[in-house]
PDB file of C-alpha atoms in Angstrom:
ATOM      1  CA  MET W 110       0.000   0.000   0.000  1.00 94.00           C
ATOM      2  CA  LYS W 111       1.150   3.538  -0.779  1.00 95.00           C
ATOM      3  CA  ILE W 112       0.563   5.824   2.192  1.00 97.00           C
ATOM      4  CA  LEU W 113       0.884   9.610   2.294  1.00 96.00           C
ATOM      5  CA  MET W 114       1.197  11.096   5.784  1.00 96.00           C
ATOM      6  CA  THR W 115       0.948  14.866   6.259  1.00 94.00           C
ATOM      7  CA  SER W 116       2.098  16.267   9.595  1.00 94.00           C
ATOM      8  CA  GLN W 117       2.673  19.544  11.414  1.00 90.00           C
ATOM      9  CA  VAL W 118       5.774  18.170  13.142  1.00 93.00           C
ATOM     10  CA  PHE W 119       8.414  15.549  12.375  1.00 95.00           C
ATOM     11  CA  PRO W 120      11.883  14.758  13.809  1.00 95.00           C
ATOM     12  CA  PRO W 121      14.371  16.199  14.530  1.00 94.00           C
ATOM     13  CA  GLU W 122      11.565  18.008  16.392  1.00 91.00           C
ATOM     14  CA  ARG W 123      11.067  16.249  19.725  1.00 84.00           C
ATOM     15  CA  HIS W 124       7.358  16.998  19.858  1.00 85.00           C
ATOM     16  CA  PRO W 125       5.438  13.867  20.974  1.00 85.00           C
ATOM     17  CA  THR W 126       3.368  13.833  17.788  1.00 90.00           C
ATOM     18  CA  ALA W 127       6.548  14.091  15.694  1.00 93.00           C
ATOM     19  CA  VAL W 128       7.975  11.015  17.387  1.00 91.00           C
ATOM     20  CA  MET W 129       4.730   9.069  16.965  1.00 92.00           C
ATOM     21  CA  VAL W 130       4.408   9.963  13.274  1.00 95.00           C
ATOM     22  CA  GLN W 131       7.990   8.796  12.739  1.00 96.00           C
ATOM     23  CA  GLU W 132       7.401   5.547  14.638  1.00 94.00           C
ATOM     24  CA  LEU W 133       4.177   4.865  12.740  1.00 95.00           C
ATOM     25  CA  ALA W 134       5.796   5.617   9.375  1.00 97.00           C
ATOM     26  CA  GLN W 135       8.767   3.350  10.082  1.00 96.00           C
ATOM     27  CA  HIS W 136       6.490   0.574  11.314  1.00 96.00           C
ATOM     28  CA  LEU W 137       4.353   0.789   8.177  1.00 97.00           C
ATOM     29  CA  VAL W 138       7.496   0.593   6.017  1.00 97.00           C
ATOM     30  CA  SER W 139       8.692  -2.449   7.969  1.00 97.00           C
ATOM     31  CA  THR W 140       5.420  -4.220   7.162  1.00 96.00           C
ATOM     32  CA  GLY W 141       5.869  -3.733   3.417  1.00 96.00           C
ATOM     33  CA  ASN W 142       4.195  -0.404   2.732  1.00 97.00           C
ATOM     34  CA  GLU W 143       5.538   2.579   0.805  1.00 96.00           C
ATOM     35  CA  VAL W 144       5.340   5.653   3.054  1.00 97.00           C
ATOM     36  CA  THR W 145       5.869   9.320   2.219  1.00 96.00           C
ATOM     37  CA  VAL W 146       5.705  12.020   4.906  1.00 96.00           C
ATOM     38  CA  ALA W 147       4.934  15.574   3.764  1.00 94.00           C
ATOM     39  CA  CYS W 148       5.727  18.199   6.401  1.00 93.00           C
ATOM     40  CA  GLY W 149       7.378  21.557   7.052  1.00 91.00           C
ATOM     41  CA  TYR W 150      10.693  22.704   8.461  1.00 93.00           C
ATOM     42  CA  PRO W 151      11.725  21.390  11.881  1.00 93.00           C
ATOM     43  CA  HIS W 152      11.149  24.448  14.078  1.00 91.00           C
ATOM     44  CA  HIS W 153       9.156  23.430  17.151  1.00 84.00           C
ATOM     45  CA  PRO W 154       8.925  24.846  19.743  1.00 80.00           C
ATOM     46  CA  GLY W 155      10.982  28.030  19.407  1.00 81.00           C
ATOM     47  CA  GLY W 156      10.108  28.985  15.839  1.00 85.00           C
ATOM     48  CA  ARG W 157      13.753  28.648  14.726  1.00 87.00           C
ATOM     49  CA  LEU W 158      15.206  26.030  12.404  1.00 90.00           C
ATOM     50  CA  ILE W 159      16.753  23.122  14.285  1.00 88.00           C
ATOM     51  CA  GLY W 160      19.169  20.456  13.176  1.00 84.00           C
ATOM     52  CA  ASN W 161      20.990  20.912   9.871  1.00 84.00           C
ATOM     53  CA  CYS W 162      17.908  22.065   7.980  1.00 84.00           C
ATOM     54  CA  ARG W 163      18.235  24.983   5.551  1.00 85.00           C
ATOM     55  CA  ARG W 164      15.316  26.943   4.113  1.00 88.00           C
ATOM     56  CA  ARG W 165      14.623  25.804   0.560  1.00 90.00           C
ATOM     57  CA  LEU W 166      11.425  25.527  -1.455  1.00 91.00           C
ATOM     58  CA  ILE W 167      11.502  21.727  -1.309  1.00 93.00           C
ATOM     59  CA  ILE W 168      13.696  19.493   0.848  1.00 93.00           C
ATOM     60  CA  ARG W 169      13.877  15.750   0.175  1.00 93.00           C
ATOM     61  CA  GLU W 170      15.115  13.242   2.750  1.00 94.00           C
ATOM     62  CA  ASN W 171      15.015   9.485   3.296  1.00 94.00           C
ATOM     63  CA  GLU W 172      15.254   7.867   6.710  1.00 92.00           C
ATOM     64  CA  HIS W 173      14.938   4.117   7.242  1.00 93.00           C
ATOM     65  CA  GLY W 174      12.936   3.736   4.045  1.00 95.00           C
ATOM     66  CA  VAL W 175      10.558   6.632   4.777  1.00 97.00           C
ATOM     67  CA  ARG W 176      10.480   9.385   2.132  1.00 96.00           C
ATOM     68  CA  ILE W 177      10.312  12.819   3.774  1.00 96.00           C
ATOM     69  CA  ILE W 178       9.461  15.914   1.734  1.00 95.00           C
ATOM     70  CA  ARG W 179       9.426  19.343   3.399  1.00 94.00           C
ATOM     71  CA  GLY W 180       7.801  22.402   1.841  1.00 93.00           C
ATOM     72  CA  TRP W 181       8.639  26.075   2.366  1.00 92.00           C
ATOM     73  CA  HIS W 182       6.681  28.091   4.960  1.00 91.00           C
ATOM     74  CA  ALA W 183       7.012  31.139   7.182  1.00 90.00           C
ATOM     75  CA  LEU W 184       8.769  30.993  10.547  1.00 90.00           C
ATOM     76  CA  SER W 185       8.288  33.157  13.624  1.00 89.00           C
ATOM     77  CA  GLU W 186       9.613  33.145  17.175  1.00 84.00           C
ATOM     78  CA  SER W 187       6.592  35.149  18.365  1.00 82.00           C
ATOM     79  CA  ALA W 188       4.054  33.446  20.632  1.00 72.00           C
ATOM     80  CA  SER W 189       1.183  35.682  19.443  1.00 77.00           C
ATOM     81  CA  MET W 190      -1.851  33.974  17.932  1.00 73.00           C
ATOM     82  CA  VAL W 191      -1.496  36.059  14.740  1.00 81.00           C
ATOM     83  CA  ALA W 192       2.083  34.897  14.210  1.00 83.00           C
ATOM     84  CA  ARG W 193       1.201  31.299  15.072  1.00 80.00           C
ATOM     85  CA  ALA W 194      -1.731  31.384  12.662  1.00 80.00           C
ATOM     86  CA  ALA W 195       0.487  32.728   9.873  1.00 86.00           C
ATOM     87  CA  VAL W 196       3.004  29.954  10.436  1.00 87.00           C
ATOM     88  CA  MET W 197       0.291  27.285  10.550  1.00 84.00           C
ATOM     89  CA  LEU W 198      -1.406  28.534   7.390  1.00 86.00           C
ATOM     90  CA  THR W 199       1.779  28.766   5.346  1.00 90.00           C
ATOM     91  CA  GLN W 200       3.042  25.477   6.744  1.00 88.00           C
ATOM     92  CA  ALA W 201      -0.175  23.732   5.725  1.00 86.00           C
ATOM     93  CA  ALA W 202       0.225  25.193   2.230  1.00 87.00           C
ATOM     94  CA  GLY W 203       3.892  24.146   2.140  1.00 89.00           C
ATOM     95  CA  THR W 204       2.947  20.642   3.239  1.00 88.00           C
ATOM     96  CA  ALA W 205       0.337  20.453   0.482  1.00 86.00           C
ATOM     97  CA  LEU W 206       3.003  21.582  -1.988  1.00 86.00           C
ATOM     98  CA  ALA W 207       5.345  18.881  -0.701  1.00 89.00           C
ATOM     99  CA  ALA W 208       2.583  16.292  -1.116  1.00 86.00           C
ATOM    100  CA  HIS W 209       2.047  17.450  -4.711  1.00 84.00           C
ATOM    101  CA  VAL W 210       5.761  17.412  -5.503  1.00 83.00           C
ATOM    102  CA  ALA W 211       6.006  13.861  -4.153  1.00 81.00           C
ATOM    103  CA  GLY W 212       4.234  12.719  -7.314  1.00 82.00           C
ATOM    104  CA  LEU W 213       2.708   9.864  -5.334  1.00 80.00           C
ATOM    105  CA  LYS W 214      -0.591   8.205  -6.167  1.00 89.00           C
ATOM    106  CA  PRO W 215      -1.431   7.139  -2.608  1.00 94.00           C
ATOM    107  CA  ASP W 216      -4.005   4.607  -1.489  1.00 96.00           C
ATOM    108  CA  VAL W 217      -4.761   6.665   1.614  1.00 96.00           C
ATOM    109  CA  VAL W 218      -3.865  10.043   3.150  1.00 96.00           C
ATOM    110  CA  ILE W 219      -3.295  10.326   6.923  1.00 96.00           C
ATOM    111  CA  ASN W 220      -3.205  13.828   8.408  1.00 95.00           C
ATOM    112  CA  PHE W 221      -1.596  14.829  11.719  1.00 94.00           C
ATOM    113  CA  GLY W 222      -2.275  18.593  11.596  1.00 85.00           C
ATOM    114  CA  PRO W 223      -1.777  21.469  11.903  1.00 85.00           C
ATOM    115  CA  PRO W 224      -5.250  21.894  13.416  1.00 84.00           C
ATOM    116  CA  LEU W 225      -8.115  22.923  11.132  1.00 84.00           C
ATOM    117  CA  VAL W 226      -6.064  24.041   8.105  1.00 87.00           C
ATOM    118  CA  GLY W 227      -4.060  20.801   7.941  1.00 86.00           C
ATOM    119  CA  PRO W 228      -7.047  18.490   7.460  1.00 89.00           C
ATOM    120  CA  LEU W 229      -8.613  20.919   4.984  1.00 89.00           C
ATOM    121  CA  LEU W 230      -5.575  20.899   2.697  1.00 88.00           C
ATOM    122  CA  ALA W 231      -5.075  17.163   3.231  1.00 90.00           C
ATOM    123  CA  SER W 232      -8.692  16.652   2.164  1.00 91.00           C
ATOM    124  CA  THR W 233      -7.899  18.547  -1.053  1.00 89.00           C
ATOM    125  CA  VAL W 234      -4.998  16.191  -1.730  1.00 89.00           C
ATOM    126  CA  ALA W 235      -7.178  13.161  -0.979  1.00 92.00           C
ATOM    127  CA  TRP W 236     -10.006  14.514  -3.157  1.00 91.00           C
ATOM    128  CA  ARG W 237      -7.691  15.122  -6.116  1.00 89.00           C
ATOM    129  CA  GLN W 238      -6.331  11.593  -5.800  1.00 89.00           C
ATOM    130  CA  GLN W 239      -9.789  10.116  -5.088  1.00 93.00           C
ATOM    131  CA  VAL W 240      -8.544   8.277  -1.986  1.00 95.00           C
ATOM    132  CA  PRO W 241      -9.742   8.106   1.658  1.00 96.00           C
ATOM    133  CA  LEU W 242      -8.617  10.627   4.282  1.00 96.00           C
ATOM    134  CA  ILE W 243      -7.847   9.685   7.887  1.00 97.00           C
ATOM    135  CA  THR W 244      -7.633  12.676  10.242  1.00 96.00           C
ATOM    136  CA  VAL W 245      -5.829  12.236  13.557  1.00 96.00           C
ATOM    137  CA  ILE W 246      -6.970  14.717  16.233  1.00 94.00           C
ATOM    138  CA  TYR W 247      -4.934  15.189  19.428  1.00 89.00           C
ATOM    139  CA  ASP W 248      -6.267  18.664  20.352  1.00 86.00           C
ATOM    140  CA  LEU W 249      -9.836  19.861  19.928  1.00 87.00           C
ATOM    141  CA  TYR W 250      -9.548  23.079  17.977  1.00 87.00           C
ATOM    142  CA  PRO W 251     -10.970  25.668  17.978  1.00 86.00           C
ATOM    143  CA  ASP W 252     -12.461  24.747  21.391  1.00 86.00           C
ATOM    144  CA  VAL W 253      -9.185  25.079  23.303  1.00 80.00           C
ATOM    145  CA  ALA W 254      -8.306  28.403  21.687  1.00 80.00           C
ATOM    146  CA  ILE W 255     -11.763  29.835  22.369  1.00 82.00           C
ATOM    147  CA  GLU W 256     -12.009  28.556  25.953  1.00 81.00           C
ATOM    148  CA  THR W 257      -8.560  29.887  26.874  1.00 75.00           C
ATOM    149  CA  GLY W 258      -9.325  33.277  25.356  1.00 78.00           C
ATOM    150  CA  LYS W 259      -6.661  32.998  22.650  1.00 76.00           C
ATOM    151  CA  ILE W 260      -9.322  33.673  20.015  1.00 81.00           C
ATOM    152  CA  THR W 261     -11.937  36.337  20.735  1.00 84.00           C
ATOM    153  CA  ASN W 262     -12.726  37.907  17.350  1.00 85.00           C
ATOM    154  CA  PRO W 263     -16.233  36.734  16.290  1.00 89.00           C
ATOM    155  CA  VAL W 264     -15.261  36.577  12.613  1.00 90.00           C
ATOM    156  CA  VAL W 265     -12.187  34.455  13.365  1.00 85.00           C
ATOM    157  CA  ILE W 266     -14.224  32.200  15.647  1.00 88.00           C
ATOM    158  CA  ALA W 267     -16.871  31.734  12.938  1.00 92.00           C
ATOM    159  CA  ALA W 268     -14.188  30.879  10.355  1.00 89.00           C
ATOM    160  CA  ALA W 269     -12.548  28.411  12.742  1.00 88.00           C
ATOM    161  CA  LEU W 270     -15.856  26.705  13.505  1.00 91.00           C
ATOM    162  CA  TRP W 271     -16.546  26.430   9.764  1.00 92.00           C
ATOM    163  CA  ALA W 272     -13.120  24.851   9.225  1.00 90.00           C
ATOM    164  CA  GLU W 273     -13.832  22.428  12.067  1.00 92.00           C
ATOM    165  CA  ARG W 274     -17.116  21.315  10.498  1.00 93.00           C
ATOM    166  CA  ARG W 275     -15.415  20.878   7.110  1.00 92.00           C
ATOM    167  CA  THR W 276     -12.702  18.779   8.763  1.00 92.00           C
ATOM    168  CA  TYR W 277     -15.220  16.332  10.173  1.00 94.00           C
ATOM    169  CA  LYS W 278     -17.259  16.204   6.974  1.00 93.00           C
ATOM    170  CA  SER W 279     -14.309  15.663   4.629  1.00 93.00           C
ATOM    171  CA  SER W 280     -12.656  12.942   6.735  1.00 95.00           C
ATOM    172  CA  ASP W 281     -13.506   9.331   5.967  1.00 96.00           C
ATOM    173  CA  ARG W 282     -12.183   8.271   9.378  1.00 97.00           C
ATOM    174  CA  ILE W 283     -11.297  10.339  12.455  1.00 97.00           C
ATOM    175  CA  VAL W 284      -8.852   9.090  15.084  1.00 97.00           C
ATOM    176  CA  VAL W 285      -9.007  10.570  18.597  1.00 96.00           C
ATOM    177  CA  LEU W 286      -7.045   9.682  21.721  1.00 93.00           C
ATOM    178  CA  SER W 287      -9.842   9.211  24.257  1.00 94.00           C
ATOM    179  CA  GLN W 288     -13.495   8.325  24.723  1.00 95.00           C
ATOM    180  CA  GLY W 289     -14.022  11.877  26.017  1.00 94.00           C
ATOM    181  CA  PHE W 290     -12.907  13.290  22.665  1.00 95.00           C
ATOM    182  CA  ARG W 291     -15.206  10.827  20.924  1.00 96.00           C
ATOM    183  CA  ARG W 292     -18.199  11.931  23.009  1.00 96.00           C
ATOM    184  CA  THR W 293     -17.416  15.581  22.247  1.00 95.00           C
ATOM    185  CA  LEU W 294     -17.307  14.959  18.493  1.00 96.00           C
ATOM    186  CA  VAL W 295     -20.509  12.925  18.572  1.00 96.00           C
ATOM    187  CA  GLY W 296     -22.084  15.820  20.484  1.00 95.00           C
ATOM    188  CA  LYS W 297     -21.029  18.101  17.636  1.00 94.00           C
ATOM    189  CA  GLY W 298     -22.971  15.926  15.192  1.00 94.00           C
ATOM    190  CA  VAL W 299     -20.114  13.777  13.824  1.00 95.00           C
ATOM    191  CA  ASN W 300     -21.183  10.320  12.688  1.00 95.00           C
ATOM    192  CA  PRO W 301     -19.955   7.982  15.481  1.00 96.00           C
ATOM    193  CA  GLU W 302     -19.146   5.289  12.902  1.00 95.00           C
ATOM    194  CA  LYS W 303     -16.436   7.605  11.542  1.00 96.00           C
ATOM    195  CA  ILE W 304     -14.607   7.869  14.866  1.00 97.00           C
ATOM    196  CA  ASP W 305     -11.961   5.476  16.214  1.00 97.00           C
ATOM    197  CA  VAL W 306     -10.283   5.809  19.626  1.00 97.00           C
ATOM    198  CA  LEU W 307      -6.566   5.017  19.539  1.00 94.00           C
ATOM    199  CA  PRO W 308      -4.790   6.031  22.770  1.00 90.00           C
ATOM    200  CA  VAL W 309      -1.333   7.556  22.473  1.00 87.00           C
ATOM    201  CA  TRP W 310       1.258   4.780  22.415  1.00 84.00           C
ATOM    202  CA  LEU W 311       4.784   4.538  23.779  1.00 80.00           C
ATOM    203  CA  ASP W 312       7.757   2.227  23.428  1.00 81.00           C
ATOM    204  CA  PRO W 313       7.956   0.149  26.648  1.00 84.00           C
ATOM    205  CA  HIS W 314      11.606  -0.620  25.919  1.00 86.00           C
ATOM    206  CA  GLU W 315      12.450   3.105  25.924  1.00 81.00           C
ATOM    207  CA  VAL W 316      10.038   4.415  28.570  1.00 80.00           C
ATOM    208  CA  ARG W 317      10.191   2.133  31.601  1.00 82.00           C
ATOM    209  CA  PRO W 318      10.383   2.380  35.398  1.00 84.00           C
ATOM    210  CA  SER W 319      13.833   2.836  36.888  1.00 84.00           C
ATOM    211  CA  SER W 320      15.308   3.216  40.334  1.00 87.00           C
ATOM    212  CA  ARG W 321      14.029   6.126  42.411  1.00 84.00           C
ATOM    213  CA  LEU W 322      17.634   6.882  43.330  1.00 87.00           C
ATOM    214  CA  ASN W 323      19.216   7.558  39.948  1.00 89.00           C
ATOM    215  CA  ARG W 324      22.068   9.656  38.567  1.00 91.00           C
ATOM    216  CA  TRP W 325      19.802  12.307  37.014  1.00 91.00           C
ATOM    217  CA  ARG W 326      18.076  12.919  40.333  1.00 92.00           C
ATOM    218  CA  THR W 327      21.458  13.317  41.995  1.00 92.00           C
ATOM    219  CA  GLU W 328      22.647  15.732  39.288  1.00 93.00           C
ATOM    220  CA  GLN W 329      19.563  17.895  39.936  1.00 91.00           C
ATOM    221  CA  SER W 330      20.293  17.901  43.699  1.00 91.00           C
ATOM    222  CA  ILE W 331      16.931  16.360  44.539  1.00 93.00           C
ATOM    223  CA  ALA W 332      17.049  14.732  47.960  1.00 92.00           C
ATOM    224  CA  PRO W 333      16.245  10.984  48.107  1.00 90.00           C
ATOM    225  CA  ASP W 334      13.286  11.524  50.451  1.00 91.00           C
ATOM    226  CA  THR W 335      11.699  14.389  48.445  1.00 94.00           C
ATOM    227  CA  PHE W 336       8.314  13.612  46.905  1.00 95.00           C
ATOM    228  CA  VAL W 337       8.488  14.721  43.245  1.00 95.00           C
ATOM    229  CA  VAL W 338       5.469  15.821  41.208  1.00 96.00           C
ATOM    230  CA  LEU W 339       6.724  15.640  37.601  1.00 94.00           C
ATOM    231  CA  TYR W 340       5.326  17.479  34.597  1.00 95.00           C
ATOM    232  CA  ALA W 341       7.180  16.237  31.511  1.00 90.00           C
ATOM    233  CA  GLY W 342       6.486  17.222  27.928  1.00 85.00           C
ATOM    234  CA  THR W 343       5.413  20.198  25.879  1.00 85.00           C
ATOM    235  CA  ILE W 344       4.858  23.382  27.884  1.00 88.00           C
ATOM    236  CA  GLY W 345       2.321  24.758  25.459  1.00 79.00           C
ATOM    237  CA  LEU W 346      -0.526  27.238  25.517  1.00 72.00           C
ATOM    238  CA  VAL W 347      -3.124  24.567  26.258  1.00 72.00           C
ATOM    239  CA  SER W 348      -1.103  21.739  27.795  1.00 78.00           C
ATOM    240  CA  GLY W 349      -2.039  22.445  31.419  1.00 84.00           C
ATOM    241  CA  ALA W 350       1.352  23.232  32.911  1.00 90.00           C
ATOM    242  CA  GLN W 351      -0.095  26.400  34.466  1.00 89.00           C
ATOM    243  CA  VAL W 352      -2.592  24.276  36.400  1.00 92.00           C
ATOM    244  CA  VAL W 353       0.278  22.339  37.975  1.00 93.00           C
ATOM    245  CA  ALA W 354       1.877  25.659  38.983  1.00 93.00           C
ATOM    246  CA  GLU W 355      -1.369  26.631  40.725  1.00 94.00           C
ATOM    247  CA  VAL W 356      -1.266  23.355  42.660  1.00 96.00           C
ATOM    248  CA  ALA W 357       2.349  24.089  43.636  1.00 96.00           C
ATOM    249  CA  ASP W 358       1.209  27.470  44.951  1.00 95.00           C
ATOM    250  CA  ARG W 359      -1.397  25.812  47.186  1.00 96.00           C
ATOM    251  CA  LEU W 360       1.136  23.318  48.576  1.00 96.00           C
ATOM    252  CA  GLN W 361       3.998  25.705  49.324  1.00 92.00           C
ATOM    253  CA  ASP W 362       3.814  24.942  53.028  1.00 91.00           C
ATOM    254  CA  ASP W 363       4.759  21.288  52.487  1.00 92.00           C
ATOM    255  CA  SER W 364       8.551  21.398  52.177  1.00 88.00           C
ATOM    256  CA  ASN W 365       8.771  17.711  51.253  1.00 93.00           C
ATOM    257  CA  ILE W 366       7.061  18.168  47.859  1.00 96.00           C
ATOM    258  CA  LEU W 367       8.944  19.350  44.765  1.00 96.00           C
ATOM    259  CA  PHE W 368       7.144  20.260  41.514  1.00 97.00           C
ATOM    260  CA  LEU W 369       9.466  19.489  38.620  1.00 96.00           C
ATOM    261  CA  PHE W 370       8.853  20.750  35.084  1.00 96.00           C
ATOM    262  CA  VAL W 371      10.860  19.106  32.299  1.00 93.00           C
ATOM    263  CA  GLY W 372      10.208  20.262  28.748  1.00 89.00           C
ATOM    264  CA  ASP W 373       9.917  23.225  26.435  1.00 86.00           C
ATOM    265  CA  GLY W 374       7.285  25.068  24.483  1.00 82.00           C
ATOM    266  CA  ARG W 375       5.664  28.370  23.615  1.00 77.00           C
ATOM    267  CA  ALA W 376       4.416  28.910  27.185  1.00 84.00           C
ATOM    268  CA  LYS W 377       7.651  28.100  29.002  1.00 89.00           C
ATOM    269  CA  ASP W 378       8.681  31.731  29.483  1.00 88.00           C
ATOM    270  CA  ASP W 379       5.201  32.605  30.740  1.00 89.00           C
ATOM    271  CA  LEU W 380       5.318  29.682  33.157  1.00 93.00           C
ATOM    272  CA  GLU W 381       8.704  30.756  34.508  1.00 94.00           C
ATOM    273  CA  ALA W 382       7.410  34.310  34.938  1.00 94.00           C
ATOM    274  CA  GLU W 383       4.349  33.023  36.791  1.00 93.00           C
ATOM    275  CA  VAL W 384       6.494  30.898  39.090  1.00 95.00           C
ATOM    276  CA  GLY W 385       8.616  33.970  39.809  1.00 94.00           C
ATOM    277  CA  ARG W 386       5.573  36.174  40.405  1.00 94.00           C
ATOM    278  CA  ARG W 387       4.151  33.693  42.897  1.00 93.00           C
ATOM    279  CA  ASN W 388       7.621  33.227  44.442  1.00 93.00           C
ATOM    280  CA  LEU W 389       7.249  29.453  44.302  1.00 94.00           C
ATOM    281  CA  ARG W 390      10.207  27.905  46.085  1.00 93.00           C
ATOM    282  CA  ASN W 391       8.893  24.365  45.547  1.00 95.00           C
ATOM    283  CA  VAL W 392       9.281  24.441  41.737  1.00 95.00           C
TER     284      VAL W 392
END
């Protein structure tokens, strides 16, 4: 089978979705499929190019049998919604260009974002090729942007809601990560027969329990008897790291608890500023 995967992120970006797209692509190749990944420049989370990537109209790579084609798009280090939207829109267009340049007649298109615009352009590719589209949804947009106040303009909200409806209508199958997401989509009128729940996976050989007393803990000067509350992953605008900081604020009087944040993202600077403002000594 010939499979075209379109994605917002892909290694060397260390975004969880990037890693999962890579693992899925390599697994599909190992089982005898031909896989092409169309994506943008590696730039998450800081908005700057990472690795050895150079800005060109089209970049072609091959890793472990997976064809990778990257298309040109804008970059920005700004965390503003306008800048982020510009990057997402141009990246979606660049990804569609990369998919076109691939010259592939796929049997199926699988889209991993960016939210809203990614599935729309992927649906165009699938429609032109007359093949099914599978849309993978890990964040419910525009809900999260509206509920967190990142989008307030009524015209923008209306456009985003229209794009959301088009995403669900144009997708032959929709993959979500939880039953809660599935219930939300069904509540929005999506045909439940379209929706599959596939929880986020991990490699048990790479992510596994280890000794509580380990070298990394010692390097960070964390006492053996300290109870650690760990937040690990993307520190994004909607990832919930700020909620953990609020919990740390409420538990400042318990000197035996340490709140440890490990990761990076668009909201990291804001989180550090909030920790400083609250004078949290347990973070």
